[in-house]
């Protein structure tokens, strides 16, 4: 455990020197938020309207939260490093080192995104407060619960990305599969909450990672209830355990394949 | 006729200096400090048409910077140069038609294509009509014996064959001058020999002037009649290979194995490099001491084995570098 | 002059052909890249179906018009990444001193550089663009207009990316700014221009030229207007000239650079 913490810390400190890059990255974030705010303002013809149980303020806070999660946790370690390691055969050296490769990648990734995510959260809150105003009925007691689901969401997202990257063991380029995941989260998971989908799609969407990765934390932030919280946290725990098992399974399979081919 | 003429050429670079620690990093964002270095420092030389010239020096001596200026990639800070009667900084495109370049570490070929397809591509770059390009490839193929692999994708070729094609590709437009930047880097001795043959051949048969930079003494010894040694941006020596050798060939190394110890000491023209038991290694300056005298001093009857040799070129060049270093300090 | 242009185009197409050949070596990757890109783009339809279930028209657009907007955006993106892929990676080439090889060739450096690579997934984008046109309802006149606007759009997008990429000749962090602004253009081009307020619209027709690349072409396809066509052509010509100008200015600086990174 100690060595992973060390990897995490080392990456985090390294990233401190890239703060300027992170700040420049905000340009994109601002623009996406700007586009979505315009879109929702257009759809809500007057601000008192309620669509599927959401006010316009709630809707925009929802988008803000999911976009913070999207931009704040995006990183090329999970997207490229694993695939590259597999493609170049570097992974053969990595799995022989005295650490677990998956945990190594995970610590590194979390180290890369921590500062970014915190900065995005701060900026997100500032944008929200300045342009939309505070969330109605927000209670500060809920913060620890929201944070817990948020962290679990980021963690699950990371593990799912690792699963997709391990496809590189079998198909040279795993990027197309990342696109599919990207699009699922981006289109279905960030722009609108599950309630906006047609009835027959709702149960399906609830089973997808969207529910635990983006919807969960965002929903709890804008409309907290203990019932929602327990539902979400249980789903997250199930996702976490299952995804870890899948990673372990795929990795052992993949490494075996590597040995057969000699890298 | 002089094909390359360089006069008082200079290239200065600025490097950012950074202080240590976070404080230093922040400081360098707001108030960057620069240090100027003279990558090429007031050099002048010329190359005759049809010559093979070696341009050598240690890492960071300014070799590549000079090549880059001569090929129009970099503009000099000051000074004049003419390559094939063209000023590289002013008429880069016009120059490009008359020169070829091979940068040893950078590949220009498309690795998934065959050499043949690659040659056609370069033909298009140099505006050679389709008909002409076919005959040209045919010519190059027979001259440089490429039949065996001209239709094999480059990625399946051996490193030696690859570099061969790399060099031949740069000849597609019949350049008058070929700039070779470390062409034999990372190759095994057999392949090196092969490439040297190729270079010699195109110099002889096509009359291509060759401007060669290398680390490899063998390249220079076997290929060049003239050598320019550069270090820290300055030309240390510009001389014929013969002169270079002659100057240092006055010195011989004697390695001798004796039956018993002989009393030989440093004196005018003799310096003892190594003395261990009955083995001796001595450097002789034959302008000051005759070989016969030295052998007499060693006592012929006691010699078991003797080896007299020239100083290897490698050592000669190293000592020139070192002398220059000593001078600059 | 004419000969020079002809030779330049010959080199560009050879390089396109060879790049595609290169990617075709691995057929599975080649096909998955294209197919998944089409699926990737198609997934946005879901987003719009849901949005239109909330409101009948968005910014005066019906759903089929949004499909057409997507089509133009997608084929614009596709063509620019097939023909001029390196204009989107110009900053990397400049920062890492990778322009040297191009400088030893007797061709126009700018065109040679930006056309030296091809993105394969962009073929998927191009195909998707025409699928959208087909869904919208294809006929000869809108096919011709669509093709013209895809080409002008691609040229505008590539020029825009090149101009931003060229800032790396001067600015250290130019690559991030360039990436961000190109992304902005791509973010805007799939949403109806009409949902934005007028001040933003001015920006979209100037600083970020998505107006001329996408919005105006859509308007023109819906209600043909010869003046719009002229505006689009004029703007395309202007931005191309500007891209050449900036790049060549920067290239001079690159060659006479006295900053040493990896340039020794």
JSON list of N, CA and C in Angstrom, two decimals, chain C residues 186-253:
[
{"chain": "C", "resi": 186, "resn": "UNK", "atom": "N", "xyz": [-15.04, 22.98, -32.84]},
{"chain": "C", "resi": 186, "resn": "UNK", "atom": "CA", "xyz": [-15.72, 21.71, -33.06]},
{"chain": "C", "resi": 186, "resn": "UNK", "atom": "C", "xyz": [-16.90, 21.55, -32.11]},
{"chain": "C", "resi": 187, "resn": "UNK", "atom": "N", "xyz": [-16.80, 22.15, -30.91]},
{"chain": "C", "resi": 187, "resn": "UNK", "atom": "CA", "xyz": [-17.94, 22.07, -29.98]},
{"chain": "C", "resi": 187, "resn": "UNK", "atom": "C", "xyz": [-19.13, 22.87, -30.51]},
{"chain": "C", "resi": 188, "resn": "UNK", "atom": "N", "xyz": [-18.84, 24.02, -31.08]},
{"chain": "C", "resi": 188, "resn": "UNK", "atom": "CA", "xyz": [-19.93, 24.88, -31.53]},
{"chain": "C", "resi": 188, "resn": "UNK", "atom": "C", "xyz": [-20.60, 24.35, -32.79]},
{"chain": "C", "resi": 189, "resn": "UNK", "atom": "N", "xyz": [-19.83, 23.64, -33.62]},
{"chain": "C", "resi": 189, "resn": "UNK", "atom": "CA", "xyz": [-20.36, 23.41, -34.96]},
{"chain": "C", "resi": 189, "resn": "UNK", "atom": "C", "xyz": [-21.50, 22.42, -35.03]},
{"chain": "C", "resi": 190, "resn": "UNK", "atom": "N", "xyz": [-21.83, 21.76, -33.90]},
{"chain": "C", "resi": 190, "resn": "UNK", "atom": "CA", "xyz": [-22.97, 20.84, -33.98]},
{"chain": "C", "resi": 190, "resn": "UNK", "atom": "C", "xyz": [-24.20, 21.37, -33.25]},
{"chain": "C", "resi": 191, "resn": "UNK", "atom": "N", "xyz": [-24.14, 22.62, -32.82]},
{"chain": "C", "resi": 191, "resn": "UNK", "atom": "CA", "xyz": [-25.33, 23.20, -32.19]},
{"chain": "C", "resi": 191, "resn": "UNK", "atom": "C", "xyz": [-25.85, 24.33, -33.07]},
{"chain": "C", "resi": 192, "resn": "UNK", "atom": "N", "xyz": [-27.16, 24.46, -33.16]},
{"chain": "C", "resi": 192, "resn": "UNK", "atom": "CA", "xyz": [-27.72, 25.52, -34.00]},
{"chain": "C", "resi": 192, "resn": "UNK", "atom": "C", "xyz": [-27.17, 26.88, -33.57]},
{"chain": "C", "resi": 193, "resn": "UNK", "atom": "N", "xyz": [-26.65, 27.64, -34.52]},
{"chain": "C", "resi": 193, "resn": "UNK", "atom": "CA", "xyz": [-26.09, 28.94, -34.21]},
{"chain": "C", "resi": 193, "resn": "UNK", "atom": "C", "xyz": [-27.10, 29.88, -33.58]},
{"chain": "C", "resi": 194, "resn": "UNK", "atom": "N", "xyz": [-28.36, 29.61, -33.88]},
{"chain": "C", "resi": 194, "resn": "UNK", "atom": "CA", "xyz": [-29.41, 30.54, -33.44]},
{"chain": "C", "resi": 194, "resn": "UNK", "atom": "C", "xyz": [-29.69, 30.50, -31.94]},
{"chain": "C", "resi": 195, "resn": "UNK", "atom": "N", "xyz": [-29.18, 29.48, -31.22]},
{"chain": "C", "resi": 195, "resn": "UNK", "atom": "CA", "xyz": [-29.47, 29.48, -29.78]},
{"chain": "C", "resi": 195, "resn": "UNK", "atom": "C", "xyz": [-28.57, 30.46, -29.04]},
{"chain": "C", "resi": 196, "resn": "UNK", "atom": "N", "xyz": [-27.57, 31.00, -29.76]},
{"chain": "C", "resi": 196, "resn": "UNK", "atom": "CA", "xyz": [-26.66, 31.91, -29.07]},
{"chain": "C", "resi": 196, "resn": "UNK", "atom": "C", "xyz": [-27.07, 33.35, -29.28]},
{"chain": "C", "resi": 197, "resn": "UNK", "atom": "N", "xyz": [-26.77, 34.17, -28.28]},
{"chain": "C", "resi": 197, "resn": "UNK", "atom": "CA", "xyz": [-27.17, 35.57, -28.36]},
{"chain": "C", "resi": 197, "resn": "UNK", "atom": "C", "xyz": [-26.26, 36.32, -29.32]},
{"chain": "C", "resi": 198, "resn": "UNK", "atom": "N", "xyz": [-26.66, 37.54, -29.70]},
{"chain": "C", "resi": 198, "resn": "UNK", "atom": "CA", "xyz": [-26.02, 38.21, -30.83]},
{"chain": "C", "resi": 198, "resn": "UNK", "atom": "C", "xyz": [-24.54, 38.52, -30.62]},
{"chain": "C", "resi": 199, "resn": "UNK", "atom": "N", "xyz": [-24.16, 38.86, -29.38]},
{"chain": "C", "resi": 199, "resn": "UNK", "atom": "CA", "xyz": [-22.73, 39.17, -29.18]},
{"chain": "C", "resi": 199, "resn": "UNK", "atom": "C", "xyz": [-21.88, 37.94, -29.44]},
{"chain": "C", "resi": 200, "resn": "UNK", "atom": "N", "xyz": [-22.38, 36.79, -29.00]},
{"chain": "C", "resi": 200, "resn": "UNK", "atom": "CA", "xyz": [-21.64, 35.56, -29.20]},
{"chain": "C", "resi": 200, "resn": "UNK", "atom": "C", "xyz": [-21.57, 35.26, -30.69]},
{"chain": "C", "resi": 201, "resn": "UNK", "atom": "N", "xyz": [-22.66, 35.57, -31.38]},
{"chain": "C", "resi": 201, "resn": "UNK", "atom": "CA", "xyz": [-22.71, 35.30, -32.82]},
{"chain": "C", "resi": 201, "resn": "UNK", "atom": "C", "xyz": [-21.60, 36.01, -33.56]},
{"chain": "C", "resi": 202, "resn": "UNK", "atom": "N", "xyz": [-21.32, 37.24, -33.13]},
{"chain": "C", "resi": 202, "resn": "UNK", "atom": "CA", "xyz": [-20.24, 37.98, -33.80]},
{"chain": "C", "resi": 202, "resn": "UNK", "atom": "C", "xyz": [-18.94, 37.21, -33.66]},
{"chain": "C", "resi": 203, "resn": "UNK", "atom": "N", "xyz": [-18.70, 36.68, -32.46]},
{"chain": "C", "resi": 203, "resn": "UNK", "atom": "CA", "xyz": [-17.48, 35.90, -32.24]},
{"chain": "C", "resi": 203, "resn": "UNK", "atom": "C", "xyz": [-17.47, 34.67, -33.15]},
{"chain": "C", "resi": 204, "resn": "UNK", "atom": "N", "xyz": [-18.62, 34.06, -33.30]},
{"chain": "C", "resi": 204, "resn": "UNK", "atom": "CA", "xyz": [-18.68, 32.82, -34.09]},
{"chain": "C", "resi": 204, "resn": "UNK", "atom": "C", "xyz": [-18.48, 33.06, -35.58]},
{"chain": "C", "resi": 205, "resn": "UNK", "atom": "N", "xyz": [-18.62, 34.30, -36.00]},
{"chain": "C", "resi": 205, "resn": "UNK", "atom": "CA", "xyz": [-18.34, 34.58, -37.41]},
{"chain": "C", "resi": 205, "resn": "UNK", "atom": "C", "xyz": [-16.96, 35.21, -37.59]},
{"chain": "C", "resi": 206, "resn": "UNK", "atom": "N", "xyz": [-16.25, 35.46, -36.51]},
{"chain": "C", "resi": 206, "resn": "UNK", "atom": "CA", "xyz": [-14.94, 36.11, -36.65]},
{"chain": "C", "resi": 206, "resn": "UNK", "atom": "C", "xyz": [-13.82, 35.32, -36.00]},
{"chain": "C", "resi": 207, "resn": "UNK", "atom": "N", "xyz": [-13.70, 35.49, -34.68]},
{"chain": "C", "resi": 207, "resn": "UNK", "atom": "CA", "xyz": [-12.58, 34.87, -33.97]},
{"chain": "C", "resi": 207, "resn": "UNK", "atom": "C", "xyz": [-12.59, 33.35, -34.15]},
{"chain": "C", "resi": 208, "resn": "UNK", "atom": "N", "xyz": [-13.77, 32.77, -33.98]},
{"chain": "C", "resi": 208, "resn": "UNK", "atom": "CA", "xyz": [-13.91, 31.33, -34.20]},
{"chain": "C", "resi": 208, "resn": "UNK", "atom": "C", "xyz": [-14.82, 31.18, -35.41]},
{"chain": "C", "resi": 209, "resn": "UNK", "atom": "N", "xyz": [-14.25, 30.84, -36.56]},
{"chain": "C", "resi": 209, "resn": "UNK", "atom": "CA", "xyz": [-15.01, 31.01, -37.81]},
{"chain": "C", "resi": 209, "resn": "UNK", "atom": "C", "xyz": [-16.03, 29.92, -38.09]},
{"chain": "C", "resi": 210, "resn": "UNK", "atom": "N", "xyz": [-16.68, 29.42, -37.05]},
{"chain": "C", "resi": 210, "resn": "UNK", "atom": "CA", "xyz": [-17.64, 28.34, -37.27]},
{"chain": "C", "resi": 210, "resn": "UNK", "atom": "C", "xyz": [-18.84, 28.85, -38.07]},
{"chain": "C", "resi": 211, "resn": "UNK", "atom": "N", "xyz": [-19.11, 30.14, -37.99]},
{"chain": "C", "resi": 211, "resn": "UNK", "atom": "CA", "xyz": [-20.22, 30.73, -38.75]},
{"chain": "C", "resi": 211, "resn": "UNK", "atom": "C", "xyz": [-20.07, 30.49, -40.24]},
{"chain": "C", "resi": 212, "resn": "UNK", "atom": "N", "xyz": [-18.88, 30.82, -40.76]},
{"chain": "C", "resi": 212, "resn": "UNK", "atom": "CA", "xyz": [-18.67, 30.67, -42.20]},
{"chain": "C", "resi": 212, "resn": "UNK", "atom": "C", "xyz": [-18.45, 29.21, -42.59]},
{"chain": "C", "resi": 213, "resn": "UNK", "atom": "N", "xyz": [-17.96, 28.41, -41.65]},
{"chain": "C", "resi": 213, "resn": "UNK", "atom": "CA", "xyz": [-17.70, 27.01, -41.98]},
{"chain": "C", "resi": 213, "resn": "UNK", "atom": "C", "xyz": [-18.98, 26.18, -41.93]},
{"chain": "C", "resi": 214, "resn": "UNK", "atom": "N", "xyz": [-19.89, 26.51, -41.00]},
{"chain": "C", "resi": 214, "resn": "UNK", "atom": "CA", "xyz": [-21.06, 25.65, -40.81]},
{"chain": "C", "resi": 214, "resn": "UNK", "atom": "C", "xyz": [-22.43, 26.35, -40.84]},
{"chain": "C", "resi": 215, "resn": "UNK", "atom": "N", "xyz": [-22.57, 27.43, -40.08]},
{"chain": "C", "resi": 215, "resn": "UNK", "atom": "CA", "xyz": [-23.91, 28.01, -39.95]},
{"chain": "C", "resi": 215, "resn": "UNK", "atom": "C", "xyz": [-24.41, 28.61, -41.26]},
{"chain": "C", "resi": 216, "resn": "UNK", "atom": "N", "xyz": [-23.57, 29.44, -41.88]},
{"chain": "C", "resi": 216, "resn": "UNK", "atom": "CA", "xyz": [-23.98, 30.07, -43.13]},
{"chain": "C", "resi": 216, "resn": "UNK", "atom": "C", "xyz": [-24.25, 29.04, -44.24]},
{"chain": "C", "resi": 217, "resn": "UNK", "atom": "N", "xyz": [-23.38, 28.02, -44.36]},
{"chain": "C", "resi": 217, "resn": "UNK", "atom": "CA", "xyz": [-23.69, 26.97, -45.35]},
{"chain": "C", "resi": 217, "resn": "UNK", "atom": "C", "xyz": [-25.06, 26.32, -45.12]},
{"chain": "C", "resi": 218, "resn": "UNK", "atom": "N", "xyz": [-25.39, 26.05, -43.85]},
{"chain": "C", "resi": 218, "resn": "UNK", "atom": "CA", "xyz": [-26.70, 25.45, -43.57]},
{"chain": "C", "resi": 218, "resn": "UNK", "atom": "C", "xyz": [-27.82, 26.38, -44.04]},
{"chain": "C", "resi": 219, "resn": "UNK", "atom": "N", "xyz": [-27.71, 27.65, -43.65]},
{"chain": "C", "resi": 219, "resn": "UNK", "atom": "CA", "xyz": [-28.71, 28.63, -44.09]},
{"chain": "C", "resi": 219, "resn": "UNK", "atom": "C", "xyz": [-28.85, 28.60, -45.60]},
{"chain": "C", "resi": 220, "resn": "UNK", "atom": "N", "xyz": [-27.69, 28.55, -46.27]},
{"chain": "C", "resi": 220, "resn": "UNK", "atom": "CA", "xyz": [-27.70, 28.60, -47.73]},
{"chain": "C", "resi": 220, "resn": "UNK", "atom": "C", "xyz": [-28.35, 27.35, -48.31]},
{"chain": "C", "resi": 221, "resn": "UNK", "atom": "N", "xyz": [-28.15, 26.22, -47.66]},
{"chain": "C", "resi": 221, "resn": "UNK", "atom": "CA", "xyz": [-28.77, 25.01, -48.17]},
{"chain": "C", "resi": 221, "resn": "UNK", "atom": "C", "xyz": [-30.27, 25.01, -47.95]},
{"chain": "C", "resi": 222, "resn": "UNK", "atom": "N", "xyz": [-30.70, 25.64, -46.86]},
{"chain": "C", "resi": 222, "resn": "UNK", "atom": "CA", "xyz": [-32.13, 25.70, -46.58]},
{"chain": "C", "resi": 222, "resn": "UNK", "atom": "C", "xyz": [-32.82, 26.74, -47.45]},
{"chain": "C", "resi": 223, "resn": "UNK", "atom": "N", "xyz": [-32.20, 27.92, -47.59]},
{"chain": "C", "resi": 223, "resn": "UNK", "atom": "CA", "xyz": [-32.73, 28.96, -48.48]},
{"chain": "C", "resi": 223, "resn": "UNK", "atom": "C", "xyz": [-31.59, 29.45, -49.33]},
{"chain": "C", "resi": 224, "resn": "UNK", "atom": "N", "xyz": [-31.56, 29.01, -50.56]},
{"chain": "C", "resi": 224, "resn": "UNK", "atom": "CA", "xyz": [-30.41, 29.35, -51.38]},
{"chain": "C", "resi": 224, "resn": "UNK", "atom": "C", "xyz": [-30.31, 30.86, -51.60]},
{"chain": "C", "resi": 225, "resn": "UNK", "atom": "N", "xyz": [-29.09, 31.35, -51.49]},
{"chain": "C", "resi": 225, "resn": "UNK", "atom": "CA", "xyz": [-28.86, 32.77, -51.62]},
{"chain": "C", "resi": 225, "resn": "UNK", "atom": "C", "xyz": [-27.45, 32.94, -52.17]},
{"chain": "C", "resi": 226, "resn": "UNK", "atom": "N", "xyz": [-27.34, 33.50, -53.37]},
{"chain": "C", "resi": 226, "resn": "UNK", "atom": "CA", "xyz": [-26.05, 33.58, -54.05]},
{"chain": "C", "resi": 226, "resn": "UNK", "atom": "C", "xyz": [-25.04, 34.41, -53.27]},
{"chain": "C", "resi": 227, "resn": "UNK", "atom": "N", "xyz": [-25.55, 35.44, -52.56]},
{"chain": "C", "resi": 227, "resn": "UNK", "atom": "CA", "xyz": [-24.65, 36.30, -51.80]},
{"chain": "C", "resi": 227, "resn": "UNK", "atom": "C", "xyz": [-23.92, 35.50, -50.72]},
{"chain": "C", "resi": 228, "resn": "UNK", "atom": "N", "xyz": [-24.68, 34.61, -50.04]},
{"chain": "C", "resi": 228, "resn": "UNK", "atom": "CA", "xyz": [-24.05, 33.78, -49.01]},
{"chain": "C", "resi": 228, "resn": "UNK", "atom": "C", "xyz": [-22.88, 32.99, -49.58]},
{"chain": "C", "resi": 229, "resn": "UNK", "atom": "N", "xyz": [-23.13, 32.45, -50.77]},
{"chain": "C", "resi": 229, "resn": "UNK", "atom": "CA", "xyz": [-22.10, 31.65, -51.43]},
{"chain": "C", "resi": 229, "resn": "UNK", "atom": "C", "xyz": [-20.85, 32.48, -51.65]},
{"chain": "C", "resi": 230, "resn": "UNK", "atom": "N", "xyz": [-21.06, 33.71, -52.10]},
{"chain": "C", "resi": 230, "resn": "UNK", "atom": "CA", "xyz": [-19.91, 34.60, -52.34]},
{"chain": "C", "resi": 230, "resn": "UNK", "atom": "C", "xyz": [-19.18, 34.91, -51.03]},
{"chain": "C", "resi": 231, "resn": "UNK", "atom": "N", "xyz": [-19.98, 35.19, -49.98]},
{"chain": "C", "resi": 231, "resn": "UNK", "atom": "CA", "xyz": [-19.34, 35.47, -48.68]},
{"chain": "C", "resi": 231, "resn": "UNK", "atom": "C", "xyz": [-18.47, 34.30, -48.25]},
{"chain": "C", "resi": 232, "resn": "UNK", "atom": "N", "xyz": [-19.03, 33.09, -48.40]},
{"chain": "C", "resi": 232, "resn": "UNK", "atom": "CA", "xyz": [-18.29, 31.91, -47.94]},
{"chain": "C", "resi": 232, "resn": "UNK", "atom": "C", "xyz": [-16.99, 31.74, -48.72]},
{"chain": "C", "resi": 233, "resn": "UNK", "atom": "N", "xyz": [-17.08, 31.90, -50.05]},
{"chain": "C", "resi": 233, "resn": "UNK", "atom": "CA", "xyz": [-15.86, 31.77, -50.86]},
{"chain": "C", "resi": 233, "resn": "UNK", "atom": "C", "xyz": [-14.84, 32.84, -50.48]},
{"chain": "C", "resi": 234, "resn": "UNK", "atom": "N", "xyz": [-15.32, 34.06, -50.32]},
{"chain": "C", "resi": 234, "resn": "UNK", "atom": "CA", "xyz": [-14.40, 35.15, -50.00]},
{"chain": "C", "resi": 234, "resn": "UNK", "atom": "C", "xyz": [-13.72, 34.89, -48.67]},
{"chain": "C", "resi": 235, "resn": "UNK", "atom": "N", "xyz": [-14.51, 34.45, -47.69]},
{"chain": "C", "resi": 235, "resn": "UNK", "atom": "CA", "xyz": [-13.93, 34.21, -46.38]},
{"chain": "C", "resi": 235, "resn": "UNK", "atom": "C", "xyz": [-12.91, 33.08, -46.44]},
{"chain": "C", "resi": 236, "resn": "UNK", "atom": "N", "xyz": [-13.25, 32.03, -47.18]},
{"chain": "C", "resi": 236, "resn": "UNK", "atom": "CA", "xyz": [-12.32, 30.90, -47.31]},
{"chain": "C", "resi": 236, "resn": "UNK", "atom": "C", "xyz": [-10.98, 31.38, -47.89]},
{"chain": "C", "resi": 237, "resn": "UNK", "atom": "N", "xyz": [-11.08, 32.16, -48.97]},
{"chain": "C", "resi": 237, "resn": "UNK", "atom": "CA", "xyz": [-9.85, 32.64, -49.59]},
{"chain": "C", "resi": 237, "resn": "UNK", "atom": "C", "xyz": [-9.03, 33.47, -48.61]},
{"chain": "C", "resi": 238, "resn": "UNK", "atom": "N", "xyz": [-9.73, 34.34, -47.87]},
{"chain": "C", "resi": 238, "resn": "UNK", "atom": "CA", "xyz": [-9.03, 35.20, -46.92]},
{"chain": "C", "resi": 238, "resn": "UNK", "atom": "C", "xyz": [-8.30, 34.41, -45.85]},
{"chain": "C", "resi": 239, "resn": "UNK", "atom": "N", "xyz": [-9.00, 33.45, -45.27]},
{"chain": "C", "resi": 239, "resn": "UNK", "atom": "CA", "xyz": [-8.40, 32.73, -44.15]},
{"chain": "C", "resi": 239, "resn": "UNK", "atom": "C", "xyz": [-7.24, 31.85, -44.63]},
{"chain": "C", "resi": 240, "resn": "UNK", "atom": "N", "xyz": [-7.33, 31.35, -45.86]},
{"chain": "C", "resi": 240, "resn": "UNK", "atom": "CA", "xyz": [-6.23, 30.57, -46.42]},
{"chain": "C", "resi": 240, "resn": "UNK", "atom": "C", "xyz": [-4.99, 31.45, -46.58]},
{"chain": "C", "resi": 241, "resn": "UNK", "atom": "N", "xyz": [-5.21, 32.62, -47.16]},
{"chain": "C", "resi": 241, "resn": "UNK", "atom": "CA", "xyz": [-4.08, 33.54, -47.34]},
{"chain": "C", "resi": 241, "resn": "UNK", "atom": "C", "xyz": [-3.45, 33.88, -46.00]},
{"chain": "C", "resi": 242, "resn": "UNK", "atom": "N", "xyz": [-4.31, 34.13, -45.03]},
{"chain": "C", "resi": 242, "resn": "UNK", "atom": "CA", "xyz": [-3.81, 34.49, -43.71]},
{"chain": "C", "resi": 242, "resn": "UNK", "atom": "C", "xyz": [-3.00, 33.34, -43.10]},
{"chain": "C", "resi": 243, "resn": "UNK", "atom": "N", "xyz": [-3.49, 32.10, -43.29]},
{"chain": "C", "resi": 243, "resn": "UNK", "atom": "CA", "xyz": [-2.77, 30.94, -42.74]},
{"chain": "C", "resi": 243, "resn": "UNK", "atom": "C", "xyz": [-1.38, 30.83, -43.37]},
{"chain": "C", "resi": 244, "resn": "UNK", "atom": "N", "xyz": [-1.31, 30.99, -44.70]},
{"chain": "C", "resi": 244, "resn": "UNK", "atom": "CA", "xyz": [-0.01, 30.97, -45.38]},
{"chain": "C", "resi": 244, "resn": "UNK", "atom": "C", "xyz": [0.91, 32.06, -44.84]},
{"chain": "C", "resi": 245, "resn": "UNK", "atom": "N", "xyz": [0.33, 33.24, -44.72]},
{"chain": "C", "resi": 245, "resn": "UNK", "atom": "CA", "xyz": [1.11, 34.39, -44.27]},
{"chain": "C", "resi": 245, "resn": "UNK", "atom": "C", "xyz": [1.72, 34.15, -42.89]},
{"chain": "C", "resi": 246, "resn": "UNK", "atom": "N", "xyz": [0.87, 33.72, -41.95]},
{"chain": "C", "resi": 246, "resn": "UNK", "atom": "CA", "xyz": [1.34, 33.50, -40.58]},
{"chain": "C", "resi": 246, "resn": "UNK", "atom": "C", "xyz": [2.39, 32.40, -40.53]},
{"chain": "C", "resi": 247, "resn": "UNK", "atom": "N", "xyz": [2.11, 31.29, -41.25]},
{"chain": "C", "resi": 247, "resn": "UNK", "atom": "CA", "xyz": [3.05, 30.18, -41.20]},
{"chain": "C", "resi": 247, "resn": "UNK", "atom": "C", "xyz": [4.41, 30.61, -41.77]},
{"chain": "C", "resi": 248, "resn": "UNK", "atom": "N", "xyz": [4.39, 31.30, -42.92]},
{"chain": "C", "resi": 248, "resn": "UNK", "atom": "CA", "xyz": [5.66, 31.69, -43.52]},
{"chain": "C", "resi": 248, "resn": "UNK", "atom": "C", "xyz": [6.43, 32.66, -42.66]},
{"chain": "C", "resi": 249, "resn": "UNK", "atom": "N", "xyz": [5.69, 33.58, -42.02]},
{"chain": "C", "resi": 249, "resn": "UNK", "atom": "CA", "xyz": [6.32, 34.50, -41.07]},
{"chain": "C", "resi": 249, "resn": "UNK", "atom": "C", "xyz": [7.01, 33.71, -39.96]},
{"chain": "C", "resi": 250, "resn": "UNK", "atom": "N", "xyz": [6.25, 32.73, -39.44]},
{"chain": "C", "resi": 250, "resn": "UNK", "atom": "CA", "xyz": [6.78, 31.92, -38.35]},
{"chain": "C", "resi": 250, "resn": "UNK", "atom": "C", "xyz": [7.97, 31.10, -38.78]},
{"chain": "C", "resi": 251, "resn": "UNK", "atom": "N", "xyz": [7.90, 30.59, -40.01]},
{"chain": "C", "resi": 251, "resn": "UNK", "atom": "CA", "xyz": [8.98, 29.74, -40.52]},
{"chain": "C", "resi": 251, "resn": "UNK", "atom": "C", "xyz": [10.29, 30.51, -40.59]},
{"chain": "C", "resi": 252, "resn": "UNK", "atom": "N", "xyz": [10.19, 31.75, -40.96]},
{"chain": "C", "resi": 252, "resn": "UNK", "atom": "CA", "xyz": [11.39, 32.59, -41.01]},
{"chain": "C", "resi": 252, "resn": "UNK", "atom": "C", "xyz": [12.01, 32.68, -39.63]},
{"chain": "C", "resi": 253, "resn": "UNK", "atom": "N", "xyz": [11.12, 32.83, -38.65]},
{"chain": "C", "resi": 253, "resn": "UNK", "atom": "CA", "xyz": [11.58, 32.92, -37.28]},
{"chain": "C", "resi": 253, "resn": "UNK", "atom": "C", "xyz": [12.20, 31.60, -36.84]}
]
